[in-house]
Amino acid sequence: MNIAVLIKMVPDTESKLEVNDGALNDQNFKYMVNPYDEFAVEQAVQFKEAEGGKVTLLSLFSENNSIDTDLRKMLAIGADEIVVLRQEGYRGDKPLANAKVLSDAIKELDVDLVLCGIQGIDYYQAATGTMVAQMLGMPNISGVTSLEYNSGTLKAKRQIEGGLQTVETSTPAVITCQKDMTKVRFPALKDIMMSKRKPFENKSVDSIDSNDALTSESSLPPARDGGEMIEGEDAEEKINKLIEKLKMEAKVI
Amino acid sequence: MTPFHDYFGISWYVFLLIWSAIAIGAHVYQVGFIVKLIRLGKDDDRFNSWNQRMKEFLTDWLGQRKVVEDKVAGYAHALIFWGFLMLVSDVIDLGTGGLFAEFLGIIYLENIWNLIVDIGYLMAGIGLLVALYRRLVIRPEKLKDSSIEGVMILFAILGIVITAFIVEAGYMLGEESHYNYWEPVGVLFAKLMEDIDASTLQTIVDVSYWLHMILIGGFLIEIPQTKHSHLIGTIPNVMFQDHEKMGTMIPLQVDEDDLAVKTDDLDFENLTLGVNKFEDFTWRQLSDGWACTACARCQDVCPAYNSGKELNPMQIIMDVKNYGKEHGNLLLAGEAPDETIVDRFSPEAIWACTTCYACVNACPVHIEHVPKLTDTRRHLVMEASDFPEELQNLFNNLERNSNPWGLGAHTRADWAEGLDLKIGEPAEYLFYVGCAGSFDERNKNVSRATAKLLKEAGVDFSIMGEMEMCNGDPARRAGNEFMFQMMAEMNVDNMNSLGTLKVITACPHCFHTIGKEYEKYGGKYEVYHHSQILNELKQKEKLKIKDYGDKVTFHDPCYLGRIGGETEAPREAIGGDLIEMERSREKSFCCGGGGARIWMEEDADKRVNEIRAKEAVNTGADCVAVGCPFCMTMMSDGLKTLGEEQRTVKDISEIMLENLEE
C-alpha cells in the first residue's frame, strides 16, 4: 500500500508572537511538524509495516526557511521519502491554493491512501485535507480517531459530540487524523541514523492564484488581568467569600 | 599427641590427599567458570596508576577502611578477616603433618609464627561470636529476610577455629605435657583437656583434625557458589576501583586520548547502545556480582528502595551474578538466553533510580550500581525505544527548546530583566543559569538573588542569554546519550566561543555535568557552585552578611555533596543557627529528583521527597536551605504534603541576600 502523508510545517508553539500594524511578524519563527500530522505519519508507517508499500511525505512550504531537522524525524519514525514543495510567497492560511498544489503533486504519485492531520495548529482551518480529497475525486473521512485497513477497505471511527461513529470507505481515500489517533513512536537511534540516508527532495513549485479568504488583521489576545486573592481568617471564611463572589460578581452560580 | 598416624591401616596422608584433590579441584573448576563468565564482558582498561591502586588496596582491602564504617558488623568482619590472614598458613602446617613448623624452626621463626597463628584464630573466633550474636540476638531489620546460610557458615567457620585450638592443645599433651606458651590459647585449651584419658584424648584430637580439614575443604567448595565468592571477588573489585570522578558517565565511544568521538564520526556499525545482554557489561561491571557480600548497606541508603519502589540496588548486583550463573553455559557457548538483562532487572527498577550514588558510596567493596541502571536505560531509550511516556515529552522539549519544560527558548533570559547584566559578553566568570533558574518561577528568584550578590561584590560575570542551552543532564541520566552528546557539543562550542574559563552555577547538575563531564567533549572549565563563590566573597568580606539566629537546616544536594565533594562552603555561606539532619553531608538522602526522576511520574504513596521532608521537619528548623533547583521543588512539595508549609525552603543565595548588610 503506497501512502502519501501531507505535512504542514507550523510555527513552534513556543515561538515569539509579534504583531506589527495588524500583521503577524513571522521573521523569528521556528518551525515544527504540525502535531496532528505526526499522527498521520505514525498511522501510515503502521499500515506500511503491516501491508508493505511506501510512505511518501509531502510538505508545501516557503522557499527560505530551513526545516530539515524536524522533518527528518518523520523519516526516523519510518516514512521512506520526503518531497518539500518550495513555493515563493507560501502562506499557511490559504487552504484552497495549498490544496491545489498538493493535489497536483499527489497525482504524480501512485497512492492508495492520503493521510494528513485534521488541521494545522497555526490557523486551525481544517480545510486543506478535505479540499485535497475533492480535487482528487476521492472519498474523505475527516477527524478520524482510529483507523483500520483490511484488503481495500478502510474502517474509521470518529468521535462526535456524545457518540462514536464508524465510517467505511474503499481506497483510495483521503483521511484527516484527529488528536490521539495513535501513539507516535519515539525513534530508536539506529532509525534516526538511517533517516539521514533517506531521500529528501526540495522541489520548486509556482505560486498560484486562488480565491481563498484572506486574513485582514491579526492581533494578540488582550493581556489577562491579575487574579484576585481571597483573604480570610480560615478556610471556611475564605470559602464563604469565594461563594459570595461567584454568586454576586461572577454570577456563575 | 598428633592426628598424623595410620587410620584403618592406611596413612592419614592418603585420606588427606584424596580430600584435598576433591576440594581444591571443585574450587578451581568453579572459579574458572566464573572467570570465564567475567571475561565475556567488554574491555575496561583499569590497568594503570598502579601506585595509587596498591595504596587503595592496602587501605580498603587490607585496612577494611569502609567495612568498619558499620561499627558492629564491620569490626566483627575485620577481626575475622585479619584473623584469617594471620592463621591461613596454619593449613599448610596441618596439611604437611607439622613439617612447615619444623621448617620455620630451622630459621628461628617457629615461635613467632605460632603466636601469630594463635592470635589469628582468637581474633577470628571473637569476630565470629560477635557476628553470630548480631545475627541471632540483635537481628537487624535488614537481615530478617536473609537465609539461614549466613548463620550456618558462621558456625562452620567457628568450628574451624575451635578444632584448630583442640589440635594445638593435643600437640602439647601426651605422656609428658609441655605447654608451648607461644600458643597462649592453645595452652588454655590444653589445661582444660589435661585430665582426659589418653585414648579419649587421641579420639578427640583425631576427630577435631578431620573435622577441621573437612570444614576447610567444604568451605573451598562453597566459596564460589555463595556470597562467600566475595573472598575472591573483592580482590579485583577493590584493586580496579573506578578512578573516574564519581558520577561521571562514559561516552558512547572514545578515541585513543579517551575523549568522546564526535557525534558525526560515531561508528554506529560497531556501537553497542547501552546494555541488554550479559556481555554488554564491562568485565568490571560483571565482577561486581561476585564481589557482593549482601551486606545490604546499599539497600539501607537507597531512596528508591526506602520509598517502596521496585528497585533494590543489592538485588541488581545479585541479578548480575545469578543471571550469569543460571545462563552460564548458554552464555559461554555464545548463545543468547531468552531472558535479557532488562527482563531480569525489570524496567520499573531501572527507571526508579535517582542516580544519587548513595549505594556506590556505601559499598565497602567498590561495587558500581548506578552505571548498570543508566546503561540499561541507554538500551531502553536508544535501542528499544521503550521508556516512560513522560520522557518522550522531556526529549521533545529538550530538542525543540533546549529545556525540560519546552518553554520558548527566546524567554531564557527573561528572569534577568532589569538587572542590567552582561549577556553573551566575555567576562571573568560565566554565570551558567541552567533551565530551572531560567524558566521555573520559584527558581528564577534564586538566579536573581545570585546575580544581585555577585554584582554587589563586584564580580565580573556574564550570562549567555538565549545562547545558553540545557547542559544535557536530564537526557543523559534518562538514557538518551546521543541527545546529551549533541547538546554537550553545542554547549561547548558556545561556551568556548565566549572564551569561557570559569563558570558559576546555582545548579549542582550543571556543576557536575559541565565541570566533570564536558571535559570529554572538549570543554575544560573551572566550575564553581554558587555557594563556593558566594562563601568566598563572604569570608573576604566583599559581601557583608549579618549574623542571624534563625534555625535552619541544610539539605545537601547529591551532586554537590556526595558526588561533588563540597559540603562545607554551603554551610559557611548560610550561617545562622544550623541544625543538621540525621543524614547529612556525603551521607545525605536524595530529594528524589535526580536521574531525570523529577520528569517522571511517582506514585503518591512512594515519594522520596516526603521521607526527606520529614527528616527536615524533625530538626525543628524553620527554614530548609537548599542548593539545587530540583531539591527546591522536591523539598517544597514534600513539606506541603506533610502540611508543614510554615517552614520555608530557600536557596543559599536567597538567605544571603536577605541578610546582606545595607
mmCIF file of C-alpha atoms in Angstrom, chain A:
data_model
loop_
_atom_site.group_PDB
_atom_site.id
_atom_site.type_symbol
_atom_site.label_atom_id
_atom_site.label_comp_id
_atom_site.label_asym_id
_atom_site.label_seq_id
_atom_site.Cartn_x
_atom_site.Cartn_y
_atom_site.Cartn_z
ATOM 1 C CA MET A 1 0.000 0.000 0.000
ATOM 2 C CA ASN A 2 1.517 3.319 -1.079
ATOM 3 C CA ILE A 3 0.604 6.209 1.149
ATOM 4 C CA ALA A 4 1.113 9.933 0.852
ATOM 5 C CA VAL A 5 1.155 11.934 4.062
ATOM 6 C CA LEU A 6 0.706 15.684 3.881
ATOM 7 C CA ILE A 7 2.785 17.584 6.376
ATOM 8 C CA LYS A 8 2.351 21.182 7.312
ATOM 9 C CA MET A 9 5.248 22.971 8.949
ATOM 10 C CA VAL A 10 3.808 25.261 11.616
ATOM 11 C CA PRO A 11 5.402 27.762 13.976
ATOM 12 C CA ASP A 12 6.696 26.132 17.168
ATOM 13 C CA THR A 13 4.085 26.712 19.863
ATOM 14 C CA GLU A 14 6.758 28.442 21.908
ATOM 15 C CA SER A 15 7.764 30.836 19.131
ATOM 16 C CA LYS A 16 7.711 34.513 19.936
ATOM 17 C CA LEU A 17 4.494 36.065 18.647
ATOM 18 C CA GLU A 18 4.723 39.663 17.486
ATOM 19 C CA VAL A 19 2.123 41.682 15.636
ATOM 20 C CA ASN A 20 3.145 44.875 13.831
ATOM 21 C CA ASP A 21 0.349 47.061 12.453
ATOM 22 C CA GLY A 22 -2.111 44.200 12.313
ATOM 23 C CA ALA A 23 0.318 41.886 10.546
ATOM 24 C CA LEU A 24 1.952 38.849 12.133
ATOM 25 C CA ASN A 25 5.737 39.061 12.203
ATOM 26 C CA ASP A 26 6.998 35.639 11.224
ATOM 27 C CA GLN A 27 10.656 36.612 10.969
ATOM 28 C CA ASN A 28 11.757 34.840 14.158
ATOM 29 C CA PHE A 29 9.581 31.771 13.899
ATOM 30 C CA LYS A 30 10.998 28.335 14.436
ATOM 31 C CA TYR A 31 9.020 25.692 12.627
ATOM 32 C CA MET A 32 7.915 22.247 13.643
ATOM 33 C CA VAL A 33 5.833 19.447 12.173
ATOM 34 C CA ASN A 34 2.137 20.042 12.828
ATOM 35 C CA PRO A 35 1.343 17.634 15.710
ATOM 36 C CA TYR A 36 -1.829 16.338 14.005
ATOM 37 C CA ASP A 37 0.283 15.352 11.016
ATOM 38 C CA GLU A 38 2.566 13.311 13.254
ATOM 39 C CA PHE A 39 -0.399 11.007 13.965
ATOM 40 C CA ALA A 40 -0.873 10.668 10.197
ATOM 41 C CA VAL A 41 2.771 9.692 9.706
ATOM 42 C CA GLU A 42 2.658 7.139 12.514
ATOM 43 C CA GLN A 43 -0.561 5.625 11.141
ATOM 44 C CA ALA A 44 0.904 5.469 7.643
ATOM 45 C CA VAL A 45 4.048 3.735 8.905
ATOM 46 C CA GLN A 46 1.938 1.204 10.809
ATOM 47 C CA PHE A 47 -0.010 0.402 7.629
ATOM 48 C CA LYS A 48 3.223 0.081 5.694
ATOM 49 C CA GLU A 49 4.665 -2.260 8.284
ATOM 50 C CA ALA A 50 1.572 -4.452 8.045
ATOM 51 C CA GLU A 51 0.887 -4.264 4.316
ATOM 52 C CA GLY A 52 4.194 -3.302 2.698
ATOM 53 C CA GLY A 53 4.491 -0.385 0.253
ATOM 54 C CA LYS A 54 5.937 3.062 0.632
ATOM 55 C CA VAL A 55 5.206 6.181 2.656
ATOM 56 C CA THR A 56 5.908 9.476 0.920
ATOM 57 C CA LEU A 57 5.779 12.719 2.848
ATOM 58 C CA LEU A 58 4.681 15.849 1.030
ATOM 59 C CA SER A 59 5.107 19.269 2.506
ATOM 60 C CA LEU A 60 4.397 22.655 0.992
ATOM 61 C CA PHE A 61 6.462 25.472 2.394
ATOM 62 C CA SER A 62 8.127 28.768 1.665
ATOM 63 C CA GLU A 63 11.468 28.964 -0.089
ATOM 64 C CA ASN A 64 13.811 30.187 2.584
ATOM 65 C CA ASN A 65 13.419 28.582 5.987
ATOM 66 C CA SER A 66 15.359 25.506 6.927
ATOM 67 C CA ILE A 67 13.025 22.818 8.220
ATOM 68 C CA ASP A 68 15.110 19.733 7.558
ATOM 69 C CA THR A 69 15.887 18.675 11.120
ATOM 70 C CA ASP A 70 12.319 18.459 12.307
ATOM 71 C CA LEU A 71 11.061 16.880 9.070
ATOM 72 C CA ARG A 72 13.783 14.238 9.136
ATOM 73 C CA LYS A 73 12.364 12.992 12.399
ATOM 74 C CA MET A 74 9.340 11.841 10.403
ATOM 75 C CA LEU A 75 11.708 9.733 8.304
ATOM 76 C CA ALA A 76 13.147 8.317 11.526
ATOM 77 C CA ILE A 77 9.649 7.255 12.548
ATOM 78 C CA GLY A 78 9.598 5.145 9.405
ATOM 79 C CA ALA A 79 8.464 7.181 6.350
ATOM 80 C CA ASP A 80 10.503 6.446 3.220
ATOM 81 C CA GLU A 81 10.968 9.769 1.480
ATOM 82 C CA ILE A 82 10.216 13.455 1.688
ATOM 83 C CA VAL A 83 9.346 15.890 -1.049
ATOM 84 C CA VAL A 84 9.222 19.526 0.043
ATOM 85 C CA LEU A 85 7.417 21.745 -2.408
ATOM 86 C CA ARG A 86 9.069 25.122 -2.143
ATOM 87 C CA GLN A 87 6.801 27.991 -3.130
ATOM 88 C CA GLU A 88 7.587 31.649 -3.180
ATOM 89 C CA GLY A 89 5.139 33.601 -1.047
ATOM 90 C CA TYR A 90 3.660 30.465 0.589
ATOM 91 C CA ARG A 91 1.104 31.227 3.265
ATOM 92 C CA GLY A 92 -0.380 28.778 5.729
ATOM 93 C CA ASP A 93 -3.793 30.422 5.690
ATOM 94 C CA LYS A 94 -4.647 29.741 2.005
ATOM 95 C CA PRO A 95 -6.104 26.216 2.085
ATOM 96 C CA LEU A 96 -7.594 26.352 -1.397
ATOM 97 C CA ALA A 97 -4.356 27.359 -3.092
ATOM 98 C CA ASN A 98 -2.351 24.925 -0.992
ATOM 99 C CA ALA A 99 -4.749 22.030 -1.626
ATOM 100 C CA LYS A 100 -4.415 22.649 -5.371
ATOM 101 C CA VAL A 101 -0.616 22.446 -5.291
ATOM 102 C CA LEU A 102 -0.659 19.413 -3.020
ATOM 103 C CA SER A 103 -3.253 17.503 -5.006
ATOM 104 C CA ASP A 104 -1.309 18.120 -8.219
ATOM 105 C CA ALA A 105 1.741 16.629 -6.521
ATOM 106 C CA ILE A 106 -0.232 13.630 -5.257
ATOM 107 C CA LYS A 107 -1.475 12.933 -8.767
ATOM 108 C CA GLU A 108 2.084 12.307 -9.827
ATOM 109 C CA LEU A 109 2.427 9.627 -7.165
ATOM 110 C CA ASP A 110 0.572 6.368 -7.372
ATOM 111 C CA VAL A 111 -1.041 6.219 -3.947
ATOM 112 C CA ASP A 112 -3.776 4.141 -2.316
ATOM 113 C CA LEU A 113 -4.246 6.424 0.625
ATOM 114 C CA VAL A 114 -3.683 10.038 1.568
ATOM 115 C CA LEU A 115 -3.348 10.874 5.253
ATOM 116 C CA CYS A 116 -2.971 14.217 6.947
ATOM 117 C CA GLY A 117 -3.794 15.937 10.226
ATOM 118 C CA ILE A 118 -7.294 17.334 10.578
ATOM 119 C CA GLN A 119 -5.921 20.847 10.863
ATOM 120 C CA GLY A 120 -2.793 22.905 11.248
ATOM 121 C CA ILE A 121 -2.176 24.393 14.656
ATOM 122 C CA ASP A 122 -1.292 27.699 13.029
ATOM 123 C CA TYR A 123 -4.670 28.742 11.584
ATOM 124 C CA TYR A 124 -6.991 25.890 12.631
ATOM 125 C CA GLN A 125 -8.940 25.989 9.354
ATOM 126 C CA ALA A 126 -9.393 22.206 9.000
ATOM 127 C CA ALA A 127 -9.875 22.692 5.266
ATOM 128 C CA THR A 128 -6.884 21.561 3.219
ATOM 129 C CA GLY A 129 -7.267 17.785 3.622
ATOM 130 C CA THR A 130 -10.906 17.802 2.656
ATOM 131 C CA MET A 131 -10.226 20.101 -0.304
ATOM 132 C CA VAL A 132 -7.481 17.746 -1.497
ATOM 133 C CA ALA A 133 -9.991 14.883 -1.428
ATOM 134 C CA GLN A 134 -12.410 16.943 -3.528
ATOM 135 C CA MET A 135 -9.708 17.821 -6.070
ATOM 136 C CA LEU A 136 -8.539 14.209 -6.335
ATOM 137 C CA GLY A 137 -12.116 12.958 -6.535
ATOM 138 C CA MET A 138 -11.531 10.653 -3.579
ATOM 139 C CA PRO A 139 -13.831 9.941 -0.626
ATOM 140 C CA ASN A 140 -12.890 11.788 2.546
ATOM 141 C CA ILE A 141 -13.318 10.931 6.186
ATOM 142 C CA SER A 142 -12.325 13.754 8.453
ATOM 143 C CA GLY A 143 -11.412 13.889 12.129
ATOM 144 C CA VAL A 144 -10.720 10.166 12.443
ATOM 145 C CA THR A 145 -9.842 8.881 15.907
ATOM 146 C CA SER A 146 -8.962 5.336 14.882
ATOM 147 C CA LEU A 147 -8.411 3.695 11.543
ATOM 148 C CA GLU A 148 -8.240 0.094 10.348
ATOM 149 C CA TYR A 149 -7.370 -1.218 6.916
ATOM 150 C CA ASN A 150 -8.433 -4.560 5.555
ATOM 151 C CA SER A 151 -7.864 -5.508 1.906
ATOM 152 C CA GLY A 152 -9.013 -2.375 0.174
ATOM 153 C CA THR A 153 -11.467 -1.222 2.831
ATOM 154 C CA LEU A 154 -10.893 1.457 5.424
ATOM 155 C CA LYS A 155 -12.886 1.428 8.630
ATOM 156 C CA ALA A 156 -12.694 4.697 10.507
ATOM 157 C CA LYS A 157 -14.031 5.722 13.884
ATOM 158 C CA ARG A 158 -14.970 9.329 14.512
ATOM 159 C CA GLN A 159 -15.589 10.820 17.906
ATOM 160 C CA ILE A 160 -18.631 13.048 17.545
ATOM 161 C CA GLU A 161 -20.486 15.055 20.145
ATOM 162 C CA GLY A 162 -21.967 12.493 22.514
ATOM 163 C CA GLY A 163 -21.115 9.419 20.479
ATOM 164 C CA LEU A 164 -18.890 7.379 18.256
ATOM 165 C CA GLN A 165 -19.448 6.989 14.512
ATOM 166 C CA THR A 166 -17.946 4.222 12.386
ATOM 167 C CA VAL A 167 -17.452 5.030 8.700
ATOM 168 C CA GLU A 168 -16.276 2.736 5.919
ATOM 169 C CA THR A 169 -14.896 3.504 2.522
ATOM 170 C CA SER A 170 -12.780 1.815 -0.093
ATOM 171 C CA THR A 171 -9.349 3.035 -1.101
ATOM 172 C CA PRO A 172 -8.087 5.299 -2.472
ATOM 173 C CA ALA A 173 -9.303 7.842 0.031
ATOM 174 C CA VAL A 174 -8.211 10.893 1.985
ATOM 175 C CA ILE A 175 -8.292 10.626 5.766
ATOM 176 C CA THR A 176 -7.717 13.523 8.118
ATOM 177 C CA CYS A 177 -6.494 12.495 11.538
ATOM 178 C CA GLN A 178 -7.780 13.677 14.890
ATOM 179 C CA LYS A 179 -5.667 14.064 18.031
ATOM 180 C CA ASP A 180 -4.527 10.873 19.775
ATOM 181 C CA MET A 181 -5.451 8.678 16.815
ATOM 182 C CA THR A 182 -2.406 6.611 17.648
ATOM 183 C CA LYS A 183 0.670 6.923 19.822
ATOM 184 C CA VAL A 184 3.549 8.425 17.920
ATOM 185 C CA ARG A 185 6.651 6.352 18.465
ATOM 186 C CA PHE A 186 9.985 7.737 19.606
ATOM 187 C CA PRO A 187 12.535 6.605 17.044
ATOM 188 C CA ALA A 188 15.420 4.422 18.167
ATOM 189 C CA LEU A 189 18.874 5.799 17.481
ATOM 190 C CA LYS A 190 19.544 3.481 14.549
ATOM 191 C CA ASP A 191 16.345 4.746 12.882
ATOM 192 C CA ILE A 192 17.470 8.325 13.437
ATOM 193 C CA MET A 193 20.800 7.474 11.838
ATOM 194 C CA MET A 194 19.189 5.650 8.935
ATOM 195 C CA SER A 195 16.836 8.553 8.285
ATOM 196 C CA LYS A 196 19.851 10.616 7.271
ATOM 197 C CA ARG A 197 20.276 8.402 4.230
ATOM 198 C CA LYS A 198 16.649 8.529 3.084
ATOM 199 C CA PRO A 199 15.690 10.684 0.038
ATOM 200 C CA PHE A 200 14.882 14.289 0.877
ATOM 201 C CA GLU A 201 13.941 16.318 -2.173
ATOM 202 C CA ASN A 202 13.279 20.044 -2.442
ATOM 203 C CA LYS A 203 11.192 20.943 -5.492
ATOM 204 C CA SER A 204 10.189 24.417 -6.610
ATOM 205 C CA VAL A 205 6.526 24.965 -7.404
ATOM 206 C CA ASP A 206 4.848 28.042 -8.862
ATOM 207 C CA SER A 207 2.685 30.312 -6.831
ATOM 208 C CA ILE A 208 -0.921 30.146 -7.914
ATOM 209 C CA ASP A 209 -3.878 32.467 -7.672
ATOM 210 C CA SER A 210 -6.870 31.413 -5.634
ATOM 211 C CA ASN A 211 -9.961 32.982 -4.205
ATOM 212 C CA ASP A 212 -9.029 31.998 -0.659
ATOM 213 C CA ALA A 213 -10.424 34.109 2.108
ATOM 214 C CA LEU A 214 -7.648 36.386 3.344
ATOM 215 C CA THR A 215 -6.564 37.324 6.815
ATOM 216 C CA SER A 216 -7.231 41.016 7.095
ATOM 217 C CA GLU A 217 -5.834 41.646 10.549
ATOM 218 C CA SER A 218 -4.018 39.743 13.269
ATOM 219 C CA SER A 219 -3.937 40.698 16.919
ATOM 220 C CA LEU A 220 -2.753 39.198 20.183
ATOM 221 C CA PRO A 221 -5.318 38.338 22.852
ATOM 222 C CA PRO A 222 -5.623 41.092 25.472
ATOM 223 C CA ALA A 223 -3.273 40.619 28.405
ATOM 224 C CA ARG A 224 -5.003 38.886 31.286
ATOM 225 C CA ASP A 225 -5.699 40.832 34.461
ATOM 226 C CA GLY A 226 -4.096 39.555 37.610
ATOM 227 C CA GLY A 227 -6.299 37.243 39.668
ATOM 228 C CA GLU A 228 -7.794 38.207 42.984
ATOM 229 C CA MET A 229 -6.567 36.611 46.202
ATOM 230 C CA ILE A 230 -9.333 35.978 48.665
ATOM 231 C CA GLU A 231 -8.233 36.849 52.174
ATOM 232 C CA GLY A 232 -9.728 35.416 55.337
ATOM 233 C CA GLU A 233 -9.044 34.057 58.789
ATOM 234 C CA ASP A 234 -9.546 30.396 57.984
ATOM 235 C CA ALA A 235 -10.564 28.096 55.167
ATOM 236 C CA GLU A 236 -14.259 28.375 55.966
ATOM 237 C CA GLU A 237 -14.310 32.140 55.802
ATOM 238 C CA LYS A 238 -12.350 32.082 52.551
ATOM 239 C CA ILE A 239 -14.742 29.571 51.007
ATOM 240 C CA ASN A 240 -17.771 31.636 52.032
ATOM 241 C CA LYS A 241 -16.248 34.720 50.487
ATOM 242 C CA LEU A 242 -15.485 32.780 47.319
ATOM 243 C CA ILE A 243 -19.059 31.506 47.033
ATOM 244 C CA GLU A 244 -20.333 35.016 47.603
ATOM 245 C CA LYS A 245 -18.131 36.371 44.829
ATOM 246 C CA LEU A 246 -19.035 33.568 42.436
ATOM 247 C CA LYS A 247 -22.696 34.390 43.019
ATOM 248 C CA MET A 248 -22.659 38.150 43.090
ATOM 249 C CA GLU A 249 -19.705 39.244 40.975
ATOM 250 C CA ALA A 250 -19.042 36.436 38.535
ATOM 251 C CA LYS A 251 -22.687 35.347 38.506
ATOM 252 C CA VAL A 252 -21.735 31.808 37.605
ATOM 253 C CA ILE A 253 -23.574 30.012 40.396
#
